[in-house]
């Protein structure tokens, strides 16, 4: 996944030596108490601590503190047992999925984790049904059945070969029924889970994690404690790396900082790990808005936006232009927006508007979040504003909010056009289409897309061999292009920057690009 040869010569040497020596069993991967916690910086702050409310960046924290039936051990690309001992479909139609729990599971507070707790956790997601929340992932679930203490059966209302992937998302985290109300969200700043770590302390600026002694799952924790610090942008994270107050930084590193670290010579004490990624960035149009709800306006914007300029000017080519909601590297990826629109053209955009009877300058307000996707987001939207206004066809107003209030705004339908990023729930084309369509979706903006939801997705989900469903996803993407409700902008890479005494960064990101903190460790002396 990661390219360890790009960038710093010192990084490459260290990586090679650590791999070699670790293989000989000479280096220890355990950090001592004297060294303190590994400190990780990110701009990916949680919006909630309750899994029933979250289909967003909160998953970064959940993966390390809560437990799911299935998850992704390092190197795995398909879900493997975690809280479960084994899981499998029990029929050939992919409509009944059975899991058996590990014996003797406990939550961090000592309470028993049994089949009833699993059923309770899933049922409350559906009962609370937060707008834009994880209930949207459970559209194929009919009911959950707890049989005895360790057996759970998920009965589906239609075939769904992706259901194991859904169970592996942090949205399906198992909570303690004694600590989480069945019909409302838990509002305090604490967590009771059964994952690798417990939450020792939490604030808006950081989360302190320590080993959970009751944990029983796949994770091999290579450190005793991790402190995650939340930043508004890249600059203070990189400053923290340089002064030693941070050990690792990921998610939100600015392009300028990435390029600078990569170009430094062998006297640098930083390493940069660069890996392929499936993160995407896109615009969402609100169909209830007078202008954004007009198909011709959306198509004219699609015709004007210059993705290559955004990738080069704003992101210094650390991202690449994206012409489909399904990124490169996944079965079903297309270039539909380029195929239909070609290169940016003001003349073509004007024709689209004129043929729809729109001759005035179109006023639109574009919203972005100030602290979720890094400091380049502001520059990105300024570039989009410049492109649209330079055409003479649009008058753009930019507005922004911090992530926590930003989420509330788009869930209430307050924004005509807004920016979102997507870090996949699981590595399948389904997860770049299904979350955005239907009356209940991750965007809080209903998008029926009936043929996709009623025909194409069900047909693809009946097939366990995911490589054989390319046609369904290509057709679904063309519908998205024709509607222009979602406008893909770019596909990112994954960058992890760390001090040179840290190992494990190349193994820490799972297939949904969530960092598994237990993989990080300090190198010890020879």
Coordinates of C-alpha atoms in Angstrom, one line a residue:
X1 CA 0.0 0.0 0.0
X2 CA 2.7 2.5 1.0
X3 CA 5.6 3.6 -1.1
X4 CA 8.6 3.8 1.3
X5 CA 11.1 4.7 -1.5
X6 CA 9.7 8.2 -2.3
X7 CA 11.0 11.2 -0.4
X8 CA 13.6 11.1 2.2
X9 CA 16.7 9.0 1.8
X10 CA 16.9 8.8 5.6
X11 CA 13.4 7.5 5.8
X12 CA 14.1 4.7 3.3
X13 CA 17.2 3.7 5.2
X14 CA 15.5 3.6 8.6
X15 CA 12.5 1.7 7.1
X16 CA 14.8 -0.9 5.6
X17 CA 16.8 -1.3 8.7
X18 CA 13.8 -1.5 11.0
X19 CA 12.2 -4.1 8.8
X20 CA 15.3 -6.2 8.7
X21 CA 16.2 -6.1 12.4
X22 CA 12.6 -6.5 13.5
X23 CA 12.5 -9.7 11.4
X24 CA 15.6 -10.9 13.3
X25 CA 13.8 -10.3 16.6
X26 CA 16.4 -7.8 17.9
X27 CA 14.2 -4.7 18.2
X28 CA 11.3 -4.6 20.7
X29 CA 8.0 -3.1 19.5
X30 CA 6.8 -2.3 23.0
X31 CA 7.1 1.2 24.3
X32 CA 8.2 1.6 27.9
X33 CA 6.3 3.6 30.5
X34 CA 9.1 6.1 30.7
X35 CA 8.7 7.0 27.0
X36 CA 5.0 8.0 27.5
X37 CA 2.2 7.7 25.1
X38 CA 2.7 7.9 21.3
X39 CA 1.2 11.3 20.3
X40 CA -0.7 11.4 17.0
X41 CA -2.0 14.6 15.3
X42 CA -4.9 14.8 13.0
X43 CA -7.5 17.2 11.7
X44 CA -10.1 14.4 11.8
X45 CA -11.9 15.3 15.1
X46 CA -15.0 13.3 16.1
X47 CA -18.4 14.9 15.9
X48 CA -19.8 12.5 18.5
X49 CA -18.7 9.7 20.8
X50 CA -21.9 7.6 20.2
X51 CA -21.7 5.2 17.3
X52 CA -25.4 5.5 16.7
X53 CA -25.0 9.1 15.6
X54 CA -21.9 8.8 13.4
X55 CA -21.2 8.3 9.7
X56 CA -18.2 10.5 9.6
X57 CA -14.7 11.1 11.0
X58 CA -15.7 9.9 14.5
X59 CA -14.9 6.4 13.2
X60 CA -11.2 7.2 13.6
X61 CA -11.7 7.1 17.3
X62 CA -14.3 4.4 17.4
X63 CA -12.1 1.8 15.6
X64 CA -9.6 2.0 18.5
X65 CA -12.0 2.1 21.5
X66 CA -15.1 0.1 20.4
X67 CA -15.2 -3.4 18.9
X68 CA -17.1 -4.7 16.0
X69 CA -18.0 -8.3 15.1
X70 CA -15.7 -8.1 12.1
X71 CA -12.8 -5.9 11.3
X72 CA -9.5 -5.6 9.3
X73 CA -6.3 -7.1 10.8
X74 CA -3.2 -5.5 9.3
X75 CA -2.9 -6.6 5.7
X76 CA -6.5 -7.8 5.3
X77 CA -8.7 -6.5 2.5
X78 CA -11.8 -8.4 3.5
X79 CA -13.5 -8.5 6.9
X80 CA -12.1 -10.9 9.5
X81 CA -13.5 -11.9 12.9
X82 CA -12.8 -9.5 15.8
X83 CA -15.4 -9.8 18.6
X84 CA -16.7 -12.7 16.6
X85 CA -15.0 -16.1 16.6
X86 CA -16.5 -16.9 13.2
X87 CA -19.1 -15.4 10.8
X88 CA -20.6 -16.6 7.5
X89 CA -23.7 -16.5 5.4
X90 CA -25.8 -19.6 6.1
X91 CA -27.6 -19.7 2.8
X92 CA -26.8 -19.3 -0.9
X93 CA -29.0 -16.3 -1.4
X94 CA -26.9 -14.0 1.0
X95 CA -29.9 -13.2 3.2
X96 CA -29.0 -14.8 6.5
X97 CA -25.6 -14.0 8.2
X98 CA -24.6 -15.8 11.4
X99 CA -21.8 -14.9 13.8
X100 CA -20.6 -16.7 16.9
X101 CA -18.9 -14.5 19.6
X102 CA -15.6 -15.3 21.3
X103 CA -16.0 -16.8 24.7
X104 CA -15.9 -14.6 27.8
X105 CA -16.0 -11.2 26.1
X106 CA -16.2 -8.2 28.5
X107 CA -16.6 -4.4 28.1
X108 CA -13.9 -2.1 29.5
X109 CA -16.0 -1.7 32.7
X110 CA -16.2 -5.4 33.3
X111 CA -19.8 -5.9 32.1
X112 CA -20.4 -9.0 29.9
X113 CA -20.5 -8.6 26.2
X114 CA -22.9 -11.2 24.8
X115 CA -25.3 -11.7 21.9
X116 CA -27.9 -9.6 23.5
X117 CA -25.5 -6.6 23.7
X118 CA -24.8 -7.0 19.9
X119 CA -28.5 -7.1 19.1
X120 CA -29.1 -4.1 21.4
X121 CA -26.3 -2.1 19.7
X122 CA -27.6 -2.7 16.1
X123 CA -31.3 -2.2 17.1
X124 CA -30.6 1.2 18.8
X125 CA -29.0 2.5 15.6
X126 CA -32.2 1.8 13.7
X127 CA -34.4 3.0 16.5
X128 CA -32.6 6.3 17.1
X129 CA -32.3 6.8 13.3
X130 CA -30.1 9.9 13.2
X131 CA -30.6 11.9 10.0
X132 CA -27.4 11.2 7.9
X133 CA -26.4 8.6 10.5
X134 CA -25.4 5.0 10.2
X135 CA -28.9 3.6 9.9
X136 CA -28.5 4.3 6.2
X137 CA -26.0 1.4 6.1
X138 CA -28.6 -1.1 7.4
X139 CA -31.1 -0.8 4.6
X140 CA -31.0 -4.5 3.9
X141 CA -31.4 -5.6 7.6
X142 CA -34.8 -7.0 8.5
X143 CA -34.1 -8.1 12.1
X144 CA -31.4 -9.2 14.5
X145 CA -31.8 -12.5 16.4
X146 CA -29.8 -13.4 19.5
X147 CA -29.6 -17.1 20.2
X148 CA -28.2 -17.9 23.6
X149 CA -25.2 -16.0 24.8
X150 CA -22.9 -16.2 21.8
X151 CA -24.9 -16.6 18.6
X152 CA -26.3 -13.8 16.5
X153 CA -28.2 -14.1 13.2
X154 CA -28.8 -11.2 10.9
X155 CA -31.9 -11.7 8.8
X156 CA -31.8 -9.6 5.6
X157 CA -34.8 -8.4 3.6
X158 CA -32.9 -8.9 0.3
X159 CA -29.6 -10.4 -0.8
X160 CA -26.6 -8.3 0.3
X161 CA -23.1 -9.7 -0.2
X162 CA -21.7 -6.4 1.2
X163 CA -23.3 -7.0 4.7
X164 CA -20.1 -8.4 6.2
X165 CA -18.4 -5.2 5.1
X166 CA -21.1 -3.1 6.9
X167 CA -20.6 -5.1 10.1
X168 CA -16.9 -4.3 9.9
X169 CA -17.5 -0.5 9.9
X170 CA -17.1 1.4 13.2
X171 CA -20.7 2.4 12.9
X172 CA -21.6 -1.1 14.0
X173 CA -19.6 -0.7 17.2
X174 CA -20.9 -2.8 20.1
X175 CA -22.0 -0.7 23.1
X176 CA -22.8 -1.7 26.7
X177 CA -26.6 -1.7 27.1
X178 CA -26.2 -0.5 30.7
X179 CA -24.5 2.6 29.6
X180 CA -26.2 3.6 26.3
X181 CA -30.0 4.4 26.2
X182 CA -32.0 2.4 23.7
X183 CA -33.9 5.3 22.2
X184 CA -31.5 8.3 22.6
X185 CA -27.9 9.2 22.1
X186 CA -25.4 9.2 25.0
X187 CA -24.3 12.9 25.4
X188 CA -21.4 12.8 27.8
X189 CA -17.6 12.7 27.0
X190 CA -17.0 9.1 27.9
X191 CA -17.0 5.7 26.2
X192 CA -17.7 2.2 27.4
X193 CA -16.4 -0.2 24.7
X194 CA -14.5 -3.4 24.3
X195 CA -11.9 -2.4 21.8
X196 CA -8.1 -2.4 22.1
X197 CA -8.0 0.9 24.1
X198 CA -10.2 2.7 26.7
X199 CA -10.8 6.4 26.7
X200 CA -9.0 7.8 29.7
X201 CA -9.8 11.4 29.0
X202 CA -11.4 13.4 26.3
X203 CA -11.8 17.1 25.2
X204 CA -12.2 19.0 22.0
X205 CA -8.5 19.2 21.7
X206 CA -7.4 15.6 22.4
X207 CA -8.3 12.0 23.3
X208 CA -6.1 10.0 25.7
X209 CA -6.2 6.3 25.1
X210 CA -4.7 3.5 27.3
X211 CA -4.7 -0.3 26.8
X212 CA -8.0 -2.0 27.6
X213 CA -7.1 -5.0 29.8
X214 CA -10.4 -6.7 29.0
X215 CA -9.8 -6.6 25.2
X216 CA -10.0 -9.9 23.3
X217 CA -9.7 -9.5 19.6
X218 CA -7.2 -9.6 16.7
X219 CA -5.3 -6.4 17.5
X220 CA -1.7 -6.8 18.7
X221 CA -1.1 -3.5 20.5
X222 CA 2.5 -2.4 20.1
X223 CA 2.3 0.5 22.5
X224 CA 0.8 1.1 26.0
X225 CA -1.0 4.4 25.3
X226 CA -1.8 6.8 22.5
X227 CA -2.8 10.5 22.8
X228 CA -4.7 11.8 19.7
X229 CA -4.5 15.6 19.3
X230 CA -7.0 17.4 17.1
X231 CA -5.9 20.4 15.0
X232 CA -7.6 22.9 12.8
X233 CA -5.0 22.7 10.1
X234 CA -1.7 21.3 9.0
X235 CA 0.8 24.0 10.1
X236 CA 0.7 23.3 13.9
X237 CA 0.8 19.6 13.3
X238 CA 4.0 19.8 11.3
X239 CA 5.4 22.2 13.8
X240 CA 4.6 19.6 16.5
X241 CA 6.5 17.0 14.5
X242 CA 9.5 19.2 14.2
X243 CA 9.7 20.2 17.9
X244 CA 9.0 16.6 19.1
X245 CA 5.6 17.3 20.8
X246 CA 4.0 15.0 18.1
X247 CA 5.2 11.6 17.0
X248 CA 2.9 11.1 14.0
X249 CA 0.6 13.2 11.9
X250 CA -2.0 12.1 9.4
X251 CA -5.2 13.2 7.8
X252 CA -5.2 16.9 7.0
X253 CA -1.5 17.4 6.1
X254 CA -1.4 20.3 3.7
X255 CA 0.1 19.9 0.2
X256 CA 2.9 22.4 0.9
X257 CA 3.9 20.6 4.0
X258 CA 3.9 17.2 2.3
X259 CA 6.0 18.5 -0.6
X260 CA 8.4 20.2 1.9
X261 CA 8.9 17.1 4.0
X262 CA 9.3 14.9 0.9
X263 CA 12.0 17.2 -0.6
X264 CA 14.1 17.5 2.5
X265 CA 17.5 15.9 2.5
X266 CA 19.0 13.3 4.7
X267 CA 19.5 15.6 7.7
X268 CA 15.8 15.6 8.3
X269 CA 14.4 13.8 11.3
X270 CA 11.0 13.2 9.7
X271 CA 9.8 10.3 7.5
X272 CA 7.0 10.5 5.0
X273 CA 5.0 7.4 4.1
X274 CA 3.1 7.8 0.8
X275 CA 0.4 5.3 -0.2
X276 CA -2.4 4.8 -2.7
X277 CA -5.7 6.0 -1.4
X278 CA -9.4 5.9 -2.1
X279 CA -10.3 9.2 -0.4
X280 CA -12.5 11.4 -2.6
X281 CA -13.6 15.0 -2.5
X282 CA -16.8 16.2 -4.1
X283 CA -19.6 18.9 -4.2
X284 CA -23.2 18.2 -3.2
X285 CA -26.1 20.1 -4.6
X286 CA -29.3 20.6 -2.6
X287 CA -32.3 19.8 -4.8
X288 CA -34.6 22.0 -2.6
X289 CA -32.6 25.1 -3.4
X290 CA -33.9 27.3 -6.3
X291 CA -30.7 27.3 -8.3
X292 CA -28.8 24.2 -7.1
X293 CA -32.0 22.2 -7.7
X294 CA -31.9 23.1 -11.4
X295 CA -30.2 20.4 -13.4
X296 CA -29.0 22.9 -16.0
X297 CA -27.2 24.9 -13.3
X298 CA -25.5 21.8 -12.0
X299 CA -24.4 20.7 -15.4
X300 CA -23.1 24.1 -16.2
X301 CA -21.0 24.0 -13.1
X302 CA -19.7 20.6 -14.0
X303 CA -18.8 22.0 -17.4
X304 CA -16.8 24.9 -15.9
X305 CA -14.9 23.3 -13.0
X306 CA -11.3 22.6 -13.8
X307 CA -10.2 19.6 -11.6
X308 CA -6.7 19.6 -13.0
X309 CA -6.2 23.2 -11.9
X310 CA -7.5 22.4 -8.4
X311 CA -5.2 19.4 -8.1
X312 CA -2.1 21.3 -9.3
X313 CA -2.6 24.8 -7.9
X314 CA -4.1 24.0 -4.5
X315 CA -2.8 20.5 -3.8
X316 CA 0.5 20.5 -5.6
X317 CA -0.4 17.3 -7.4
X318 CA -0.7 15.4 -4.1
X319 CA -4.2 14.5 -5.4
X320 CA -5.4 13.7 -8.9
X321 CA -8.5 14.8 -10.8
X322 CA -11.5 12.5 -10.4
X323 CA -14.3 12.1 -13.0
X324 CA -16.5 9.6 -11.2
X325 CA -17.7 9.0 -7.7
X326 CA -16.0 5.6 -7.7
X327 CA -12.2 6.1 -7.5
X328 CA -9.5 4.5 -9.5
X329 CA -8.4 1.1 -8.3
X330 CA -11.9 -0.2 -7.6
X331 CA -14.0 -2.4 -9.9
X332 CA -16.5 -0.3 -11.8
X333 CA -14.5 3.0 -11.9
X334 CA -15.3 5.1 -14.9
X335 CA -14.5 8.6 -16.2
X336 CA -18.1 9.6 -16.8
X337 CA -17.8 13.3 -16.2
X338 CA -14.9 13.6 -18.6
X339 CA -16.6 11.5 -21.2
X340 CA -19.7 13.7 -21.1
X341 CA -18.2 17.1 -20.5
X342 CA -14.6 16.9 -21.7
X343 CA -12.3 19.8 -20.9
X344 CA -13.7 22.8 -19.0
X345 CA -15.6 25.1 -21.4
X346 CA -17.4 28.4 -20.7
X347 CA -19.1 28.3 -24.1
X348 CA -20.6 24.9 -23.5
X349 CA -21.7 25.9 -20.0
X350 CA -23.4 29.0 -21.4
X351 CA -25.2 26.9 -24.0
X352 CA -26.5 24.6 -21.3
X353 CA -27.9 27.5 -19.3
X354 CA -29.3 29.3 -22.3
X355 CA -31.1 26.2 -23.6
X356 CA -32.7 26.0 -20.2
X357 CA -33.9 29.6 -20.4
X358 CA -31.3 30.9 -17.9
X359 CA -29.7 34.1 -19.1
X360 CA -29.0 35.9 -15.9
X361 CA -25.9 35.5 -13.7
X362 CA -26.6 32.6 -11.3
X363 CA -26.1 33.4 -7.6
X364 CA -25.0 30.5 -5.4
X365 CA -23.6 30.0 -1.9
X366 CA -21.0 27.3 -1.5
X367 CA -20.2 26.0 2.0
X368 CA -17.1 24.2 3.3
X369 CA -15.9 23.0 6.6
X370 CA -12.9 24.8 8.2
X371 CA -11.3 22.0 10.1
X372 CA -12.2 18.6 8.8
X373 CA -10.2 18.1 5.6
X374 CA -7.2 20.3 6.3
X375 CA -6.2 23.9 5.6
X376 CA -6.3 23.5 1.8
X377 CA -10.1 23.3 1.8
X378 CA -10.4 27.1 2.0
X379 CA -8.0 27.6 -0.9
X380 CA -9.8 24.9 -2.9
X381 CA -13.2 26.7 -2.6
X382 CA -11.6 30.0 -3.4
X383 CA -10.2 28.4 -6.6
X384 CA -13.7 27.0 -7.4
X385 CA -15.2 30.4 -6.8
X386 CA -12.6 32.0 -9.1
X387 CA -13.2 29.4 -11.9
X388 CA -17.0 29.8 -11.8
X389 CA -17.0 33.6 -11.6
X390 CA -14.3 33.9 -14.4
X391 CA -16.9 32.2 -16.7
X392 CA -19.2 35.2 -16.2
X393 CA -22.0 32.8 -15.6
X394 CA -22.0 32.7 -11.8
X395 CA -21.8 34.9 -8.7
X396 CA -20.4 32.8 -5.8
X397 CA -20.6 33.5 -2.1
X398 CA -18.4 31.3 0.1
X399 CA -19.3 30.4 3.7
X400 CA -17.8 28.0 6.2
X401 CA -18.3 26.4 9.6
X402 CA -16.3 24.1 11.9
X403 CA -17.1 20.4 11.3
X404 CA -19.4 19.9 14.3
X405 CA -21.8 22.7 13.3
X406 CA -21.2 22.1 9.6
X407 CA -22.6 18.6 9.9
X408 CA -25.8 19.9 11.6
X409 CA -26.2 22.4 8.8
X410 CA -26.1 20.0 5.9
X411 CA -28.3 17.4 7.7
X412 CA -30.9 20.2 8.1
X413 CA -30.7 21.0 4.4
X414 CA -29.3 24.6 5.0
X415 CA -26.7 24.6 2.3
X416 CA -27.4 25.1 -1.5
X417 CA -24.0 23.6 -2.4
X418 CA -21.5 22.1 0.0
X419 CA -18.3 20.2 0.0
X420 CA -17.7 16.8 1.4
X421 CA -14.9 14.3 1.5
X422 CA -15.4 10.6 1.7
X423 CA -13.2 8.1 3.3
X424 CA -14.6 4.7 2.4
X425 CA -16.5 2.5 4.9
X426 CA -15.1 -0.5 3.0
X427 CA -13.2 -1.0 -0.3
X428 CA -16.0 -1.7 -2.7
X429 CA -17.6 0.4 -5.4
X430 CA -20.9 -0.1 -3.6
X431 CA -19.6 2.2 -0.8
X432 CA -19.1 5.1 -3.2
X433 CA -22.6 5.0 -4.5
X434 CA -25.1 3.6 -2.0
X435 CA -24.3 6.0 0.9
X436 CA -25.2 9.0 -1.3
X437 CA -28.5 7.8 -2.7
X438 CA -31.9 7.0 -1.2
X439 CA -34.2 9.0 1.0
X440 CA -31.9 8.3 4.0
X441 CA -28.3 8.8 3.1
X442 CA -25.0 10.0 4.5
X443 CA -25.5 13.5 3.2
X444 CA -28.9 14.2 4.9
X445 CA -30.1 15.3 1.4
X446 CA -32.7 12.8 0.0
X447 CA -31.7 11.5 -3.5
X448 CA -34.2 8.8 -4.6
X449 CA -32.2 7.6 -7.6
X450 CA -34.8 4.8 -7.9
X451 CA -33.1 2.7 -10.6
X452 CA -29.9 2.6 -8.5
X453 CA -31.6 1.8 -5.2
X454 CA -34.3 -0.5 -6.5
X455 CA -32.5 -2.3 -9.3
X456 CA -28.7 -1.8 -9.7
X457 CA -27.6 -2.1 -6.1
X458 CA -29.8 -5.0 -5.2
X459 CA -28.6 -6.9 -8.4
X460 CA -24.9 -6.2 -7.5
X461 CA -25.4 -7.2 -3.9
X462 CA -26.7 -10.6 -4.8
X463 CA -23.3 -11.5 -6.3
X464 CA -20.6 -12.5 -3.9
X465 CA -17.9 -12.3 -6.6
X466 CA -17.5 -8.5 -6.5
X467 CA -15.4 -8.5 -9.7
X468 CA -18.4 -9.6 -11.7
X469 CA -20.6 -6.5 -11.0
X470 CA -18.8 -4.0 -13.1
X471 CA -21.7 -3.4 -15.4
X472 CA -24.1 -2.5 -12.6
X473 CA -21.7 0.1 -11.2
X474 CA -20.9 1.6 -14.5
X475 CA -24.6 2.1 -15.2
X476 CA -25.1 3.6 -11.7
X477 CA -22.3 6.1 -12.2
X478 CA -23.8 7.2 -15.5
X479 CA -27.1 8.0 -13.7
X480 CA -25.1 10.1 -11.3
X481 CA -23.4 11.9 -14.1
X482 CA -26.8 12.6 -15.9
X483 CA -28.3 13.9 -12.6
X484 CA -25.2 15.9 -11.6
X485 CA -26.4 15.9 -8.0
X486 CA -22.9 15.0 -6.9
X487 CA -19.8 16.5 -8.5
X488 CA -16.5 14.5 -8.0
X489 CA -13.4 16.7 -7.8
X490 CA -10.4 14.7 -6.8
X491 CA -9.0 11.5 -5.4
X492 CA -6.3 11.6 -2.7
X493 CA -3.3 9.7 -1.6
X494 CA -2.6 8.6 1.9
X495 CA 0.2 10.4 3.7
X496 CA 1.6 9.6 7.2
X497 CA 4.4 11.8 8.5
X498 CA 6.3 10.7 11.6
X499 CA 9.5 11.2 13.6
X500 CA 12.2 8.8 12.6
X501 CA 12.0 6.8 15.9
X502 CA 8.4 5.7 15.1
X503 CA 7.6 2.4 13.2
X504 CA 4.4 0.8 12.1
X505 CA 2.9 3.7 10.1
X506 CA 3.0 1.7 6.9
X507 CA 0.7 -0.9 8.5
X508 CA -1.5 1.3 10.5
X509 CA -4.1 2.3 8.0
X510 CA -6.8 -0.3 7.3
X511 CA -8.6 -0.6 3.9
X512 CA -11.0 2.2 4.9
X513 CA -8.0 4.4 5.7
X514 CA -8.7 4.4 9.4
X515 CA -5.6 4.4 11.6
X516 CA -5.2 1.4 13.9
X517 CA -3.2 3.1 16.7
X518 CA -2.0 -0.3 18.1
X519 CA 0.3 -0.7 15.1
X520 CA 2.5 2.3 16.1
X521 CA 5.6 1.9 18.2
X522 CA 8.9 3.4 19.1
X523 CA 12.2 1.9 18.1
X524 CA 14.3 0.9 21.0
X525 CA 18.1 0.9 21.3
X526 CA 20.2 -1.9 19.8

